[in-house]
Coordinates of C-alpha atoms in Angstrom, one line a residue:
X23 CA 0.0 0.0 0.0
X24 CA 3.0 2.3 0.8
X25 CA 4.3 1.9 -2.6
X26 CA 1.4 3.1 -4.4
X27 CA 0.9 6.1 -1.7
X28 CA 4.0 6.8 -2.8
X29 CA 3.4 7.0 -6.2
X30 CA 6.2 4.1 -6.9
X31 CA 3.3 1.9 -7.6
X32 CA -0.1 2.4 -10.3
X33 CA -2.6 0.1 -10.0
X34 CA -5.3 2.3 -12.0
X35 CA -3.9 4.8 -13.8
X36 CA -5.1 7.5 -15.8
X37 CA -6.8 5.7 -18.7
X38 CA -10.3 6.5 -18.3
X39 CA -11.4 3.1 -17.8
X40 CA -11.9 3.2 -14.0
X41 CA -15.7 3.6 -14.1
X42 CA -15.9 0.2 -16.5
X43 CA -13.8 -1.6 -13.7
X44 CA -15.9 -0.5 -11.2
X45 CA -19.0 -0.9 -12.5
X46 CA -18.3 -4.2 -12.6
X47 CA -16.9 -4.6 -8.6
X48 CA -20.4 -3.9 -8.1
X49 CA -21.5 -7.2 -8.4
X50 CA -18.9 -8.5 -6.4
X51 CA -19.0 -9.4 -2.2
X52 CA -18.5 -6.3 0.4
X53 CA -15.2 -6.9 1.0
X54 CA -13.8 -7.3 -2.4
X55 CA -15.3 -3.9 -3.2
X56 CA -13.8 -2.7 -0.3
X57 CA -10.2 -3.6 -1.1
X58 CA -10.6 -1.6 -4.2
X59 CA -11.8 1.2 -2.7
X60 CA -8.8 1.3 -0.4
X61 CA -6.7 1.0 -3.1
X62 CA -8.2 3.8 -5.3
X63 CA -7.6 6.0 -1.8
X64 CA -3.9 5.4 -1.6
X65 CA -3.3 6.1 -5.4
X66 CA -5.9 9.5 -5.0
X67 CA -7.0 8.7 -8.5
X68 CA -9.0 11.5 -9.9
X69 CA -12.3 11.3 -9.5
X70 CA -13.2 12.8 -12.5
X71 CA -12.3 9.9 -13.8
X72 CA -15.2 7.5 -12.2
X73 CA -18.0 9.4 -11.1
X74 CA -19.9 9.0 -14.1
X75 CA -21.2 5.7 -12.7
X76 CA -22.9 7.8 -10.1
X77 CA -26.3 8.1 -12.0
X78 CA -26.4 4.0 -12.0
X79 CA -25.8 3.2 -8.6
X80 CA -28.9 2.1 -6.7
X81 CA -29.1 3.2 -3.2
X82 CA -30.0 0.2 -1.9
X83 CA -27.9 -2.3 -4.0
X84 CA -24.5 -0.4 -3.9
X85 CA -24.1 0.6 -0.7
X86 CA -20.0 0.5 -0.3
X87 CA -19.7 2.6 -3.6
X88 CA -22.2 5.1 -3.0
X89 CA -20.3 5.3 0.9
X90 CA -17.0 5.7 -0.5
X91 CA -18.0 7.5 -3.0
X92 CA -19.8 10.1 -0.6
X93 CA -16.4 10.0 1.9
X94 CA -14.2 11.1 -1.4
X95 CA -16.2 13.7 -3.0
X96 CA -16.7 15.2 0.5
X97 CA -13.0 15.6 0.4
X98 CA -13.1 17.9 -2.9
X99 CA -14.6 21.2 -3.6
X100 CA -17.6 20.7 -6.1
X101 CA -16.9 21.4 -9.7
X102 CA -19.2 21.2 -12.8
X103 CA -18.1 17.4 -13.5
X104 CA -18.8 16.3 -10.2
X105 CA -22.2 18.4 -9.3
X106 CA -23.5 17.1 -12.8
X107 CA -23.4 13.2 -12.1
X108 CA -24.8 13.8 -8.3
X109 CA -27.7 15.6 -9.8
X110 CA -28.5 13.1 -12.4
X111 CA -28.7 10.3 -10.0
X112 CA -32.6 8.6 -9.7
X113 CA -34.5 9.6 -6.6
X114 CA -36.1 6.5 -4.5
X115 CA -39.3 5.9 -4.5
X116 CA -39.4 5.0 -0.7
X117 CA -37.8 8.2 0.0
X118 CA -38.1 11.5 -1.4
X119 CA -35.1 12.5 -3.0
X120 CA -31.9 10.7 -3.2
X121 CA -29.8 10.1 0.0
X122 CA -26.3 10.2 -1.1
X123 CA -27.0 13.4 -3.5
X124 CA -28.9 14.9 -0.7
X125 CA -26.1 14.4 2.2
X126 CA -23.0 15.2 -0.7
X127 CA -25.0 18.7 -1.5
X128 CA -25.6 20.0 1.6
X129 CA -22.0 19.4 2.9
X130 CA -20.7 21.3 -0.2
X131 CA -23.4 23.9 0.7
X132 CA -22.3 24.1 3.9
X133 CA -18.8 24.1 3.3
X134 CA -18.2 25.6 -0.5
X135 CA -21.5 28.0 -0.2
X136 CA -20.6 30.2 -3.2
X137 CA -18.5 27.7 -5.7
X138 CA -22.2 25.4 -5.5
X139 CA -24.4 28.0 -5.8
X140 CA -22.6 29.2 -9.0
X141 CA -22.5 25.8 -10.1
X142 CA -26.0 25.2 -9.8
X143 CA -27.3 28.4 -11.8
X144 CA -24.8 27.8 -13.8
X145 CA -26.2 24.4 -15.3
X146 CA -29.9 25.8 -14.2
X147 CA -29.9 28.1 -17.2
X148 CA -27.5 26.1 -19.4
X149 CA -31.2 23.8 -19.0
X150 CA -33.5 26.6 -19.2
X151 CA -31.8 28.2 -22.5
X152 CA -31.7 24.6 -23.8
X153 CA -35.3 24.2 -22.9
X154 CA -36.0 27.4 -24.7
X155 CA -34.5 26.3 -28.2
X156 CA -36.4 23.0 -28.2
X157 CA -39.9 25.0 -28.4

């Protein structure tokens, strides 16, 4: 583990294919998809570069991605590729809203206030003017 915290190791890399690997560690037991997780922590792989599964996970099938997901992202400020895929996610049906987008946006409310806020109007009237052209 040292070795790849150290950047004398790479496991992952940075060839885009991340989200197809882990898309299919969801199918696998808890602690398999754990050891992966750990792993993608010590090489602090981009997370750009996965969180486009985000609008398929299930809250209550994918429960150690979604968590690690949520602990990772909480350690970023938000930017336009990461606000995007936590507001396309599918809300529950059981529960209004969904849980992991709902506890992700109000910690970057709470901490970024201003960077989310921008974020948010900005793709709120990227939608509206797109909205506008289809009529």
């Amino acid at each position: 583990m040292s070795e790849i915290t150290l950047g004398e190791l790479t496991i992952f890399g940075e060839d885009g294919k991340l989200d197809t690997l882990l898309e299919s560690t969801l199918e696998w037991e808890s602690y398999e998809q754990q050891c992966v997780w750990h792993l993608i922590q010590a090489e602090d792989v981009l997370l750009e570069s996965f969180v486009n599964i985000l609008p398929s996970l299930k809250q209550d099938q994918h429960a150690e991605a979604l968590s690690n997901l949520l602990i990772l992202m909480k350690s970023v400020s938000p930017s336009m590729d990461l606000v995007i895929p936590v507001l396309s996610m599918e809300c529950s049906e059981k529960r209004p809203g969904n849980q992991f987008s709902i506890s992700l946006l109000r910690y970057w409310a709470q901490e970024y206030p201003r960077d989310l806020a921008q974020l948010i109007g900005q793709q709120l009237c990227k939608q509206a003017s797109a909205s506008k052209k289809r009529k």
